[in-house]
């Protein structure tokens, strides 16, 4: 049997794909997660919103 060397270029394709996926996640998903903010309210509004559900 003859040992075949792995193509070193193929590992760079995997790195590029992973880099693009991570970049897209940071660009698209993270702003959606960070946009969720806490709303300041008083106790009666809180109770009304809890009882409404």
PDB file of C-alpha atoms in Angstrom:
ATOM      1  CA  UNK A   1       0.000   0.000   0.000  1.00  0.00           C
ATOM      2  CA  UNK A   2       1.115   3.453  -0.755  1.00  0.00           C
ATOM      3  CA  UNK A   3       0.666   6.169   1.846  1.00  0.00           C
ATOM      4  CA  UNK A   4      -0.981   9.238   0.439  1.00  0.00           C
ATOM      5  CA  UNK A   5      -0.213  12.645   1.822  1.00  0.00           C
ATOM      6  CA  UNK A   6      -3.140  14.824   2.668  1.00  0.00           C
ATOM      7  CA  UNK A   7      -3.442  17.886   0.561  1.00  0.00           C
ATOM      8  CA  UNK A   8      -2.333  20.804   2.780  1.00  0.00           C
ATOM      9  CA  UNK A   9      -4.595  23.121   0.834  1.00  0.00           C
ATOM     10  CA  UNK A  10      -7.722  21.279   1.980  1.00  0.00           C
ATOM     11  CA  UNK A  11      -7.112  22.145   5.636  1.00  0.00           C
ATOM     12  CA  UNK A  12      -7.112  25.805   4.666  1.00  0.00           C
ATOM     13  CA  UNK A  13     -10.553  25.390   3.089  1.00  0.00           C
ATOM     14  CA  UNK A  14     -11.868  24.042   6.388  1.00  0.00           C
ATOM     15  CA  UNK A  15     -10.303  26.938   8.280  1.00  0.00           C
ATOM     16  CA  UNK A  16     -11.843  29.417   5.831  1.00  0.00           C
ATOM     17  CA  UNK A  17     -15.285  27.835   6.183  1.00  0.00           C
ATOM     18  CA  UNK A  18     -15.075  27.888   9.980  1.00  0.00           C
ATOM     19  CA  UNK A  19     -13.890  31.498   9.883  1.00  0.00           C
ATOM     20  CA  UNK A  20     -16.818  32.498   7.667  1.00  0.00           C
ATOM     21  CA  UNK A  21     -19.341  30.701   9.867  1.00  0.00           C
ATOM     22  CA  UNK A  22     -18.008  32.321  13.034  1.00  0.00           C
ATOM     23  CA  UNK A  23     -17.968  35.721  11.341  1.00  0.00           C
ATOM     24  CA  UNK A  24     -21.568  35.307  10.171  1.00  0.00           C
ATOM     25  CA  UNK A  25     -22.662  34.266  13.649  1.00  0.00           C
ATOM     26  CA  UNK A  26     -21.001  37.326  15.146  1.00  0.00           C
ATOM     27  CA  UNK A  27     -22.450  39.576  12.458  1.00  0.00           C
ATOM     28  CA  UNK A  28     -26.024  38.259  12.424  1.00  0.00           C
ATOM     29  CA  UNK A  29     -26.838  36.433  15.642  1.00  0.00           C
ATOM     30  CA  UNK A  30     -24.972  38.389  18.289  1.00  0.00           C
ATOM     31  CA  UNK A  31     -26.721  41.732  17.594  1.00  0.00           C
ATOM     32  CA  UNK A  32     -30.083  39.973  17.983  1.00  0.00           C
ATOM     33  CA  UNK A  33     -29.007  38.556  21.334  1.00  0.00           C
ATOM     34  CA  UNK A  34     -27.555  41.838  22.533  1.00  0.00           C
ATOM     35  CA  UNK A  35     -30.649  43.843  21.574  1.00  0.00           C
ATOM     36  CA  UNK A  36     -32.728  42.214  24.318  1.00  0.00           C
ATOM     37  CA  UNK A  37     -32.828  44.757  27.106  1.00  0.00           C
ATOM     38  CA  UNK A  38     -34.341  44.912  30.563  1.00  0.00           C
ATOM     39  CA  UNK A  39     -37.291  47.262  30.887  1.00  0.00           C
ATOM     40  CA  UNK A  40     -37.547  49.248  34.107  1.00  0.00           C
ATOM     41  CA  UNK A  41     -41.061  49.080  35.534  1.00  0.00           C
ATOM     42  CA  UNK A  42     -42.820  49.469  38.830  1.00  0.00           C
ATOM     43  CA  UNK A  43     -44.255  46.634  40.887  1.00  0.00           C
ATOM     44  CA  UNK A  44     -47.897  47.076  39.850  1.00  0.00           C
ATOM     45  CA  UNK A  45     -47.018  46.934  36.131  1.00  0.00           C
ATOM     46  CA  UNK A  46     -44.976  43.799  36.807  1.00  0.00           C
ATOM     47  CA  UNK A  47     -47.862  42.100  38.610  1.00  0.00           C
ATOM     48  CA  UNK A  48     -50.283  43.082  35.836  1.00  0.00           C
ATOM     49  CA  UNK A  49     -48.012  41.633  33.159  1.00  0.00           C
ATOM     50  CA  UNK A  50     -47.510  38.405  35.121  1.00  0.00           C
ATOM     51  CA  UNK A  51     -51.236  37.970  35.705  1.00  0.00           C
ATOM     52  CA  UNK A  52     -52.015  38.716  32.039  1.00  0.00           C
ATOM     53  CA  UNK A  53     -50.045  35.666  30.917  1.00  0.00           C
TER      54      UNK A  53
END
